[in-house]
PDB file of C-alpha atoms in Angstrom:
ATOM      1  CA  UNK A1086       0.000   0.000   0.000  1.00  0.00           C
ATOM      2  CA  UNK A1087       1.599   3.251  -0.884  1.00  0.00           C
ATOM      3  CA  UNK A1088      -0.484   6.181  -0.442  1.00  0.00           C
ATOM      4  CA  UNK A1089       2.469   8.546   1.138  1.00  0.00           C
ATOM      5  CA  UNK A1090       1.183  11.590  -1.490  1.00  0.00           C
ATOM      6  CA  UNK A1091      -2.381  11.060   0.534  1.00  0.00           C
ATOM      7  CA  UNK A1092      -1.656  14.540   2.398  1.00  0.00           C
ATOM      8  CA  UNK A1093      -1.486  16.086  -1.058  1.00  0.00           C
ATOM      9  CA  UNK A1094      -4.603  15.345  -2.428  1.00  0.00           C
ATOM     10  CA  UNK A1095      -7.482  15.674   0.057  1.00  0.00           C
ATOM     11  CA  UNK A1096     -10.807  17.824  -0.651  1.00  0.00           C
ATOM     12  CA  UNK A1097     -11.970  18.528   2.946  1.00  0.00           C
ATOM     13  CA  UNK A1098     -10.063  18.822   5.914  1.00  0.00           C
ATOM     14  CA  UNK A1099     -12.681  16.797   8.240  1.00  0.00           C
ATOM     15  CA  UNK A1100     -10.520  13.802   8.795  1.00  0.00           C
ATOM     16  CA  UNK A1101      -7.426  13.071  11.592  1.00  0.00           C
ATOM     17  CA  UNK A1102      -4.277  13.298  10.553  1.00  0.00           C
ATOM     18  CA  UNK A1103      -3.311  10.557  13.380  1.00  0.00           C
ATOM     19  CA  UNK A1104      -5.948   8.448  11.323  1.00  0.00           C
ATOM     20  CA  UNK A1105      -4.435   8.958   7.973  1.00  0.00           C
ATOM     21  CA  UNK A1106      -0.710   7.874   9.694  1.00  0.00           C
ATOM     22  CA  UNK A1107      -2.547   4.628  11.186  1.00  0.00           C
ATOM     23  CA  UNK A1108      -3.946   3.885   7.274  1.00  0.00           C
ATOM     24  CA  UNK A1109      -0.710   4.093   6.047  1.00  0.00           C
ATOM     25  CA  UNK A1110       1.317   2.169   8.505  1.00  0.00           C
ATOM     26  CA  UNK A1111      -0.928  -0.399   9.222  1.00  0.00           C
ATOM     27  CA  UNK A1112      -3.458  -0.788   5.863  1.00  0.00           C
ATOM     28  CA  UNK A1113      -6.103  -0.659   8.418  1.00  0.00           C
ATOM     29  CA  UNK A1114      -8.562   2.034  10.544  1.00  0.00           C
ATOM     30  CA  UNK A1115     -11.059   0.754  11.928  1.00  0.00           C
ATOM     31  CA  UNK A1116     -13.534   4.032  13.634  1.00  0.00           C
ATOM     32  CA  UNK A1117     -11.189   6.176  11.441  1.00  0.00           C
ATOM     33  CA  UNK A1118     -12.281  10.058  11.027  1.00  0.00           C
ATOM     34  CA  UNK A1119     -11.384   9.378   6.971  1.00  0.00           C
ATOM     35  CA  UNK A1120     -14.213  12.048   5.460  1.00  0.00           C
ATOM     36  CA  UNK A1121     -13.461  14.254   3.106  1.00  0.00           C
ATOM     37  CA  UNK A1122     -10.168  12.662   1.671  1.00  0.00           C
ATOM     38  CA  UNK A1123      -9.304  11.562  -2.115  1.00  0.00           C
ATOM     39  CA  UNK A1124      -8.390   8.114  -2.181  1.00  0.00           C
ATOM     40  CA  UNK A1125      -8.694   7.553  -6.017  1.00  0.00           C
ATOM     41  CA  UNK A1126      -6.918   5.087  -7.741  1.00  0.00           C
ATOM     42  CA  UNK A1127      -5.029   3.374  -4.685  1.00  0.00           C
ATOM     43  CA  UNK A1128      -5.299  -0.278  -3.850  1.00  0.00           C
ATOM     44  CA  UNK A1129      -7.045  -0.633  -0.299  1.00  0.00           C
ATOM     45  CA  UNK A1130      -7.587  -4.569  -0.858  1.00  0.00           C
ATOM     46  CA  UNK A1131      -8.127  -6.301   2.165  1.00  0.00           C
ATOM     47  CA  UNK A1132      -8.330  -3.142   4.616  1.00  0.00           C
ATOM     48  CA  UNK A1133     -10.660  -2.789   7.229  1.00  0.00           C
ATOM     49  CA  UNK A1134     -12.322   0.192   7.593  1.00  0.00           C
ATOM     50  CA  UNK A1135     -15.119  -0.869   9.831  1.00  0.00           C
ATOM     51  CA  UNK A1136     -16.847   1.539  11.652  1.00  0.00           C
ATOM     52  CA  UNK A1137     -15.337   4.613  10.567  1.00  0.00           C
ATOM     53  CA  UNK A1138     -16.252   7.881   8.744  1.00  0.00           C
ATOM     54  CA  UNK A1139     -15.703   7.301   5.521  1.00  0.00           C
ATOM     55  CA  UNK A1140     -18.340  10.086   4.300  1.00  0.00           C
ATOM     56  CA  UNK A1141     -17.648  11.746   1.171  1.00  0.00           C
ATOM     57  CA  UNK A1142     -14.722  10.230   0.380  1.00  0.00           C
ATOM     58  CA  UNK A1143     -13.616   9.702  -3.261  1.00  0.00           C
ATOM     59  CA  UNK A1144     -12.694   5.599  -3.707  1.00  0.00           C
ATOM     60  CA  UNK A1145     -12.720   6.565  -8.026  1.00  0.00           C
ATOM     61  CA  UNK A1146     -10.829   3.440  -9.544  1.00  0.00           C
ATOM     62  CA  UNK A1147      -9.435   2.171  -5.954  1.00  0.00           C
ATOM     63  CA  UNK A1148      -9.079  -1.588  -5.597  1.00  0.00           C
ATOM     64  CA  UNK A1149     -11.188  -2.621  -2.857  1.00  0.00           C
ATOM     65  CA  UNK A1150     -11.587  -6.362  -3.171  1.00  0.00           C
ATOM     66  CA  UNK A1151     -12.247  -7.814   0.234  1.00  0.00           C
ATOM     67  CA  UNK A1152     -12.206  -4.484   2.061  1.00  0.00           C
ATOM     68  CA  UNK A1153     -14.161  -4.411   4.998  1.00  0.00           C
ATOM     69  CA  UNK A1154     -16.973  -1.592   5.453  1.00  0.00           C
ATOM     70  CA  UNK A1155     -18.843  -3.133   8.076  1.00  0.00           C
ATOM     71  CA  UNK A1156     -20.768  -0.027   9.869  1.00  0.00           C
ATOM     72  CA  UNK A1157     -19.457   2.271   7.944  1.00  0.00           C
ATOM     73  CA  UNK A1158     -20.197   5.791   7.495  1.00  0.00           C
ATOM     74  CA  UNK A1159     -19.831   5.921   3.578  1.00  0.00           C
ATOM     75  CA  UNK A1160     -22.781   8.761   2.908  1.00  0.00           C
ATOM     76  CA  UNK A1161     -22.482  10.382  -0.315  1.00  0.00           C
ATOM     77  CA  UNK A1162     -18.656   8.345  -0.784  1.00  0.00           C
ATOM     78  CA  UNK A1163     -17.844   8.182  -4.526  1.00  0.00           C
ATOM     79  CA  UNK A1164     -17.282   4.753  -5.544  1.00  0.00           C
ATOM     80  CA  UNK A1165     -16.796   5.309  -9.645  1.00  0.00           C
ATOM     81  CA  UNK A1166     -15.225   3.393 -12.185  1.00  0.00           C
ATOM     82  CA  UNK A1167     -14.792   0.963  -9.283  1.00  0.00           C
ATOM     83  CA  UNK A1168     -14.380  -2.863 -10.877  1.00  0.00           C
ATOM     84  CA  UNK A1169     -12.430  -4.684  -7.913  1.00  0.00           C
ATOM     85  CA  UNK A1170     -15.092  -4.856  -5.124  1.00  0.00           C
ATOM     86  CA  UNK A1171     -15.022  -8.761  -5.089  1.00  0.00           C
ATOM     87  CA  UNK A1172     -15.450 -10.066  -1.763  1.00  0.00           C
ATOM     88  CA  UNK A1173     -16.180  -6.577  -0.128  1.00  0.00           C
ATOM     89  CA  UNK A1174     -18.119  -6.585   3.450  1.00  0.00           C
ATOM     90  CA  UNK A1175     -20.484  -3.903   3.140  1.00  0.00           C
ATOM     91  CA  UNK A1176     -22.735  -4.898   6.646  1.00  0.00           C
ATOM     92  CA  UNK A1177     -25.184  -2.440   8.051  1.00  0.00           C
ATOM     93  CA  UNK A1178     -22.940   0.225   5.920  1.00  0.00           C
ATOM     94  CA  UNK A1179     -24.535   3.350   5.294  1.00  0.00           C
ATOM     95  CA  UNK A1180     -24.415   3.969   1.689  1.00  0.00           C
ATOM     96  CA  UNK A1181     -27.052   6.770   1.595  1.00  0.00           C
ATOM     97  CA  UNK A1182     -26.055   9.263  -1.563  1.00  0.00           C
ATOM     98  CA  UNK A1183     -23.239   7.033  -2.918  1.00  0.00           C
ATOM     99  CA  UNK A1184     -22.026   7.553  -6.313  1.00  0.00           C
ATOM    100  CA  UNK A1185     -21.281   3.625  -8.171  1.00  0.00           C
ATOM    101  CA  UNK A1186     -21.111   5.083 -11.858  1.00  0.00           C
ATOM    102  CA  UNK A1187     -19.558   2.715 -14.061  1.00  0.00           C
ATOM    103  CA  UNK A1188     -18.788   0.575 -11.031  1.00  0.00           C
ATOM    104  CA  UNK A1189     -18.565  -3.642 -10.831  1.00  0.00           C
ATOM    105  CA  UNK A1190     -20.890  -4.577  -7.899  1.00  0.00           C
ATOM    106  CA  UNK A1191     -21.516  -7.659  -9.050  1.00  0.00           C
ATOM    107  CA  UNK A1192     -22.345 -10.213  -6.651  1.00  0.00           C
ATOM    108  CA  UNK A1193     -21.909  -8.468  -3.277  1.00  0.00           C
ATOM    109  CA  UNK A1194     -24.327  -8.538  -0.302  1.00  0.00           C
ATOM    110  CA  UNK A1195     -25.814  -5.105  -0.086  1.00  0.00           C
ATOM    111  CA  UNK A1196     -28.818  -6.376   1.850  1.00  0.00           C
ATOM    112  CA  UNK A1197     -30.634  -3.781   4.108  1.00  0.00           C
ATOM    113  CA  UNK A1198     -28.397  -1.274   3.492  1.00  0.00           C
ATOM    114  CA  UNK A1199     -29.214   2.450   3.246  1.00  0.00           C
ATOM    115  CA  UNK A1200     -28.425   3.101  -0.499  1.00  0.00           C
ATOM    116  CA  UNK A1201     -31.270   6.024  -0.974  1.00  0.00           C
ATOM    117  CA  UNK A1202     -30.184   8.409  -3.208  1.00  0.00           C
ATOM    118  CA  UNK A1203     -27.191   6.628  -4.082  1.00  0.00           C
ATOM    119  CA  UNK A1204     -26.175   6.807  -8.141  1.00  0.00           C
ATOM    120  CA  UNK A1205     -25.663   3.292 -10.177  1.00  0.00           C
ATOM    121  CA  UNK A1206     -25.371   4.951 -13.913  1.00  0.00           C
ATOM    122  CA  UNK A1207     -23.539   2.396 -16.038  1.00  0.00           C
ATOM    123  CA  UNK A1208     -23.282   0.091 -12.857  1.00  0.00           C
ATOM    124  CA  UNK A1209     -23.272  -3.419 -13.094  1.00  0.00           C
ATOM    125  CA  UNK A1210     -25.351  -5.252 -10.513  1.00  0.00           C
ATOM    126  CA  UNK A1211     -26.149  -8.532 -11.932  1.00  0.00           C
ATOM    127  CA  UNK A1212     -26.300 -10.870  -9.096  1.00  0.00           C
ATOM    128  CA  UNK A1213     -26.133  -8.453  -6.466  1.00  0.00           C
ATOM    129  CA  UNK A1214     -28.014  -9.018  -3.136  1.00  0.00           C
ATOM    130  CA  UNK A1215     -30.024  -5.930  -2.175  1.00  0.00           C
ATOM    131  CA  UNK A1216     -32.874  -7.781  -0.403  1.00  0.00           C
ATOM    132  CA  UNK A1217     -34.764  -5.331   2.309  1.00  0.00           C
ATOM    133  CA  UNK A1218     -32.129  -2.634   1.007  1.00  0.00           C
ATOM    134  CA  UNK A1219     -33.517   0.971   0.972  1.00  0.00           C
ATOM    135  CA  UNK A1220     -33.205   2.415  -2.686  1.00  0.00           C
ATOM    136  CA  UNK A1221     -35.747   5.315  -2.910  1.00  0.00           C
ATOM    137  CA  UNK A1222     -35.492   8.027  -4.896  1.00  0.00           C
ATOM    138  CA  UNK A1223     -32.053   6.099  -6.359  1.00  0.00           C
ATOM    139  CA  UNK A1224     -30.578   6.230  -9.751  1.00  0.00           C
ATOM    140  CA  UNK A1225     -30.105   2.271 -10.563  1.00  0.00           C
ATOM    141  CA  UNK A1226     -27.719   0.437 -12.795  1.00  0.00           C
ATOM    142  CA  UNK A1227     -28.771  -0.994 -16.455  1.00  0.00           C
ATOM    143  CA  UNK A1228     -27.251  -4.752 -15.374  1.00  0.00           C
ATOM    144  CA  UNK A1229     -29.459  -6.184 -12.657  1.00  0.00           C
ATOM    145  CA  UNK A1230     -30.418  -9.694 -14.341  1.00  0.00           C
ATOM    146  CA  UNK A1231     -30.783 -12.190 -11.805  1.00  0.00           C
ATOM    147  CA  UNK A1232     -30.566  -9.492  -8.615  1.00  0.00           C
ATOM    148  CA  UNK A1233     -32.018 -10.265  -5.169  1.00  0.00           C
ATOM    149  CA  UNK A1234     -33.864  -7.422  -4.778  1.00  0.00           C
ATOM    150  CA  UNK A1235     -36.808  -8.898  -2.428  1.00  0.00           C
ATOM    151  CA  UNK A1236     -38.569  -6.437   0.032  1.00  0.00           C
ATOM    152  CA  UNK A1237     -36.358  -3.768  -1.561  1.00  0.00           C
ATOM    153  CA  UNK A1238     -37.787   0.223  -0.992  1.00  0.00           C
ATOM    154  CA  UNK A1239     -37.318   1.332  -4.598  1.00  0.00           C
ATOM    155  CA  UNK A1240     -39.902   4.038  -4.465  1.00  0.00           C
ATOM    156  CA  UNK A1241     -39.535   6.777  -7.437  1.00  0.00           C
ATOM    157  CA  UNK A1242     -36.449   5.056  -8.296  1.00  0.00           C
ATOM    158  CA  UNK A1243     -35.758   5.110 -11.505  1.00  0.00           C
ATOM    159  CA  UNK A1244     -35.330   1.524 -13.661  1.00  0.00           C
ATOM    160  CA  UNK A1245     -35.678   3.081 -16.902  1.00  0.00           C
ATOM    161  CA  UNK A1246     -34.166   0.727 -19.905  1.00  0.00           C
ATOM    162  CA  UNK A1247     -32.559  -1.377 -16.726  1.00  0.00           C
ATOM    163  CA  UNK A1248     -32.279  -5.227 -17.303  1.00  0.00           C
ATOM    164  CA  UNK A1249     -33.875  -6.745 -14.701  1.00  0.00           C
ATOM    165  CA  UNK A1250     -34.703 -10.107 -16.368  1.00  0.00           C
ATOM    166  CA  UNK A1251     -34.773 -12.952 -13.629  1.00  0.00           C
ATOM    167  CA  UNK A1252     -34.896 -10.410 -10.969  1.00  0.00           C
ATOM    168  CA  UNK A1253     -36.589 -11.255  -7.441  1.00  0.00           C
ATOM    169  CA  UNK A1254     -38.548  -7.876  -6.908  1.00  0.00           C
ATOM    170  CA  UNK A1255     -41.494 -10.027  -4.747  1.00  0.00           C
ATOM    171  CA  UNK A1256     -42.604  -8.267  -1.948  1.00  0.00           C
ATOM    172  CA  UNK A1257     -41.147  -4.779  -3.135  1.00  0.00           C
ATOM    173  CA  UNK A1258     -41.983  -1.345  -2.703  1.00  0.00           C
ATOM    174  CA  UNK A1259     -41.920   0.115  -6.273  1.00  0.00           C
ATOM    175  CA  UNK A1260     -44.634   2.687  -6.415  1.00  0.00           C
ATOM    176  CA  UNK A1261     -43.895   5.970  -8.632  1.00  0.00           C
ATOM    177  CA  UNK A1262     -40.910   4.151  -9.677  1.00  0.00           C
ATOM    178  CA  UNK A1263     -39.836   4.452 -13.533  1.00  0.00           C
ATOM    179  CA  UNK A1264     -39.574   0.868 -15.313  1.00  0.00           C
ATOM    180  CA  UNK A1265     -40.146   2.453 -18.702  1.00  0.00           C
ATOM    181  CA  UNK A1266     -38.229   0.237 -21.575  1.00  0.00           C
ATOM    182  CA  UNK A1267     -37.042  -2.056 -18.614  1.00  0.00           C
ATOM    183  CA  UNK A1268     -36.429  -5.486 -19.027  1.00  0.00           C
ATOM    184  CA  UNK A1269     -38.425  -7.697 -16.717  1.00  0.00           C
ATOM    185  CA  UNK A1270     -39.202 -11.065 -18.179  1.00  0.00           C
ATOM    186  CA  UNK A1271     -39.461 -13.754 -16.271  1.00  0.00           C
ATOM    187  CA  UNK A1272     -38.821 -11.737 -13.298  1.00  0.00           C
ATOM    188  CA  UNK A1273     -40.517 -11.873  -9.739  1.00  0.00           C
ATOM    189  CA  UNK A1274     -42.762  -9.573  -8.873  1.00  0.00           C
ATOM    190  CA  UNK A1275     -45.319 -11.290  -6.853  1.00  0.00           C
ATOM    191  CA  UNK A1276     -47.087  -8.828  -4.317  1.00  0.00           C
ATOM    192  CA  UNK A1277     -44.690  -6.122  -5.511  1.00  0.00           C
ATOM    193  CA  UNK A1278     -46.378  -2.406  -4.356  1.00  0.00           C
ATOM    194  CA  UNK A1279     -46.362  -0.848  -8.265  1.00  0.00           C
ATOM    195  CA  UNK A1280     -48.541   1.816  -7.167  1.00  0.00           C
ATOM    196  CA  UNK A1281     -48.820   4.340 -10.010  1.00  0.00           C
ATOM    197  CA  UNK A1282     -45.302   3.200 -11.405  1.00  0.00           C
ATOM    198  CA  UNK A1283     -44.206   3.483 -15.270  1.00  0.00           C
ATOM    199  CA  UNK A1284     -44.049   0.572 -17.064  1.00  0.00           C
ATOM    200  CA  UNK A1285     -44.572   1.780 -20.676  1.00  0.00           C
ATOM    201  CA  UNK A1286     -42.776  -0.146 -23.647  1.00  0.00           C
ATOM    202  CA  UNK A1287     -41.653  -2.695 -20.580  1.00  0.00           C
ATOM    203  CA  UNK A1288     -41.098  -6.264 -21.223  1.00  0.00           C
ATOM    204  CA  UNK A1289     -42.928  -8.017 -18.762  1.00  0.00           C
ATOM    205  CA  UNK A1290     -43.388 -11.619 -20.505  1.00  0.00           C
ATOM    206  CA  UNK A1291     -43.310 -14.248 -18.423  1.00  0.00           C
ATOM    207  CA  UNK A1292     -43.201 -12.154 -15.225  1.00  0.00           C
ATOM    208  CA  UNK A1293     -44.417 -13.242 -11.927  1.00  0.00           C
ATOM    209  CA  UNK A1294     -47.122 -10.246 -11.379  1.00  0.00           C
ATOM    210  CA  UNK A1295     -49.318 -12.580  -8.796  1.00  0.00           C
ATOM    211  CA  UNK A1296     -51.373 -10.514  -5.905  1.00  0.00           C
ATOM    212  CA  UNK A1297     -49.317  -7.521  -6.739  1.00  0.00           C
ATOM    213  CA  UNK A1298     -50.916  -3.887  -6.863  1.00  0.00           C
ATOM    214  CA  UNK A1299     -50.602  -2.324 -10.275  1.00  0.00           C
ATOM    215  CA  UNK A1300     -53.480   0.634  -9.640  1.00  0.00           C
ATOM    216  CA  UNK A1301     -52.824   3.622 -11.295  1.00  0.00           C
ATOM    217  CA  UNK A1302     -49.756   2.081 -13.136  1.00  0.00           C
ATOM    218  CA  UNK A1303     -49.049   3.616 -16.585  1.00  0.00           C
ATOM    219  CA  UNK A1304     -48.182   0.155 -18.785  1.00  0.00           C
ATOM    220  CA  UNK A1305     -49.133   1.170 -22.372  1.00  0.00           C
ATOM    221  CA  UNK A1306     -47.455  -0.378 -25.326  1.00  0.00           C
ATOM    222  CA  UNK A1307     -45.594  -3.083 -22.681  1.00  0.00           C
ATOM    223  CA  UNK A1308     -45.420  -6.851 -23.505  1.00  0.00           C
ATOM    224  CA  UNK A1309     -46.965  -8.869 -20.599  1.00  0.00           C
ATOM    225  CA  UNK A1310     -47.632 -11.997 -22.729  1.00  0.00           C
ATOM    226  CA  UNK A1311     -48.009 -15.275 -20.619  1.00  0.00           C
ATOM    227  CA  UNK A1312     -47.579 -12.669 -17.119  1.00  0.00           C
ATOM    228  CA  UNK A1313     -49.112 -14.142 -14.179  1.00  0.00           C
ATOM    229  CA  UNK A1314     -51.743 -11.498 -13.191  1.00  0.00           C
ATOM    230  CA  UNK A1315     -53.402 -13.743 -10.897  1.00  0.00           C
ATOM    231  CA  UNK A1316     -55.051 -12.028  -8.125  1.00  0.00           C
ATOM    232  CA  UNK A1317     -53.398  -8.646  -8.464  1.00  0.00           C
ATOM    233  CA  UNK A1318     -54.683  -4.983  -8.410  1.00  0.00           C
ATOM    234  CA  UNK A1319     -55.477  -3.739 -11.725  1.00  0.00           C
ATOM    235  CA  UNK A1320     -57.661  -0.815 -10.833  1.00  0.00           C
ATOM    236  CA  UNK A1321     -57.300   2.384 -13.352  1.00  0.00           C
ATOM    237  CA  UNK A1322     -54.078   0.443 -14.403  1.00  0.00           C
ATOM    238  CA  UNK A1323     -53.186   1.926 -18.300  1.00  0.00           C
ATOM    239  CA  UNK A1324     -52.257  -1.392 -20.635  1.00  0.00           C
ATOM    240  CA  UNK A1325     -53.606   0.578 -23.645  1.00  0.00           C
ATOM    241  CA  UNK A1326     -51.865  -1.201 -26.717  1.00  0.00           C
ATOM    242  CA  UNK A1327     -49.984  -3.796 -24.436  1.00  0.00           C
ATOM    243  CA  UNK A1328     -49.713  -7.054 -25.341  1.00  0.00           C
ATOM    244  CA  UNK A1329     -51.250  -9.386 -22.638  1.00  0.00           C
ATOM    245  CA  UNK A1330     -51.728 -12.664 -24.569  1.00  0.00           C
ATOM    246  CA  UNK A1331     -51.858 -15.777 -22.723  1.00  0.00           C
ATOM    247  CA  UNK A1332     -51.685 -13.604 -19.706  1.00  0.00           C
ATOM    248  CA  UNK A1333     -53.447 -14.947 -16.643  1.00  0.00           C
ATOM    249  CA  UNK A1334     -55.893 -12.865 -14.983  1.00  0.00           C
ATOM    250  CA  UNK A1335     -58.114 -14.884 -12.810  1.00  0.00           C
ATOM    251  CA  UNK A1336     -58.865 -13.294  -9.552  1.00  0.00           C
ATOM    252  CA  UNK A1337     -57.564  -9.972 -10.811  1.00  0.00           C
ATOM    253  CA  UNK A1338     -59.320  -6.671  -9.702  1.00  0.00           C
ATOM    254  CA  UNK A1339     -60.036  -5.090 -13.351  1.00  0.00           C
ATOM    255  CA  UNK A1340     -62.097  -2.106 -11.945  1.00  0.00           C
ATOM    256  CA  UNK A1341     -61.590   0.781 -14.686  1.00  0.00           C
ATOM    257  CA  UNK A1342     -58.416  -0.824 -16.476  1.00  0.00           C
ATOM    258  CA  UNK A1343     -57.536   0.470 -19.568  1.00  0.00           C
ATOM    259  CA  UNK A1344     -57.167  -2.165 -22.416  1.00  0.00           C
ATOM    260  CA  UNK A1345     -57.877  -0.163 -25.390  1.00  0.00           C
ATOM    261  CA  UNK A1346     -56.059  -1.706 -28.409  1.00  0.00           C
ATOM    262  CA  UNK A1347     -54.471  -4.095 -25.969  1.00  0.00           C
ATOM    263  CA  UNK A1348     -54.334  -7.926 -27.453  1.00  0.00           C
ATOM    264  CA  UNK A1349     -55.708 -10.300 -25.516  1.00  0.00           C
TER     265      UNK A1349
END
């Protein structure tokens, strides 16, 4: 670990100089005052920086495989261009406002953390385990085939054009959120809250749709042949010129939905 230039490239002047000197000598800080500081581009593998204040801090192109963030302060931390994060510990982190543009998350265990806010432009998160995490008002990745994201808060987040084919979104809290163009086939969505969410020119073939609540979603032009619809909350829900062939429906409350043009 070299990172003796550190002094010369900080932003803020929040963190301990005693806690820099520790990083350096010992590659780790646990409880660390570390906000503020630059940190691009150095290779932190392995280092534990549980439990300290890590807020703000630029990570941009660090290696970070198997670095531990357990309770971590890591609010609004810029994690961009990121691709070695293999093995990271990111428990009961606080990721609120984090930046992951362009960043490899693929894989890691980001369940129930704080991420709302937080920025995944360009951000792969296929296989990624966000289960109970807290994504409101978040920007999310285009990769999230095959994600865990079950009992996820994703409210007004926006999933525009994101792949989320094979996804685990049951139990969800996607209301107002923005799955426009998004790939969703085959995923799982049963008793997801879709609450007036977007879902125009989706693909939702295939998708697991059971006992969730669609009212006041806006799904025109999408593709929900062969969805399972069973038992889920269609009221004033917009499929106008969606394809919903071979779609089940049984049980389905259809009070006021839209299904003008729609195939059937």
């Amino acid at each position: 670990l070299v990172i003796s230039g550190i002094f010369l490239c900080y932003q803020a002047k929040a963190f301990k100089k005693e806690d820099v000197e520790i990083l350096v000598n010992t590659r780790a800080c646990p409880n660390c005052d570390l906000s503020g500081l630059d940190l691009s581009n150095y290779d932190f593998s392995g280092v534990d920086f549980s439990g300290a204040n890590l807020s703000g801090v630029k990570f941009r192109q660090a290696k970070l495989s198997k670095a531990n963030f357990k309770n971590a302060n890591l609010r609004n931390a810029d994690f961009g261009f990121v691709t070695f994060l293999s093995g990271a510990n990111f428990e009961n982190a606080n990721l609120a406002g984090a930046h992951f543009v362009h960043a490899n998350l693929s894989g890691l265990n980001l369940s129930n953390n704080d991420l709302s806010g937080s920025a995944f432009a360009n951000t792969d998160l296929s296989g990624v385990n966000l289960k109970g995490a807290n994504l409101s008002c978040a920007s999310v990745g285009n990769n999230l085939r095959g994600a865990n994201l079950a009992g996820t808060n994703l409210t007004n987040a926006d999933l525009s054009n994101s792949d989320l084919s094979g996804a685990n979104l049951s139990n969800s809290d996607l209301s107002e959120a923005d799955l426009s163009g998004a790939n969703l086939s085959r995923t799982n969505l049963s008793k997801a809250n879709l609450k007036s969410a977007h879902c125009g020119n989706a693909n939702l073939a295939n998708s697991d749709l059971s006992g969730a609540d669609l009212s006041n979603a806006s799904c025109g032009n999408a593709d929900l042949r062969s969805a399972n619809l069973s038992g889920a909350d269609l009221t004033n829900t917009n499929f106008e010129n969606s394809d919903l062939r071979f779609a089940n429906l049984s049980g389905a409350k259809l009070i006021h939905t839209d299904f003008a043009n729609a195939k059937r």
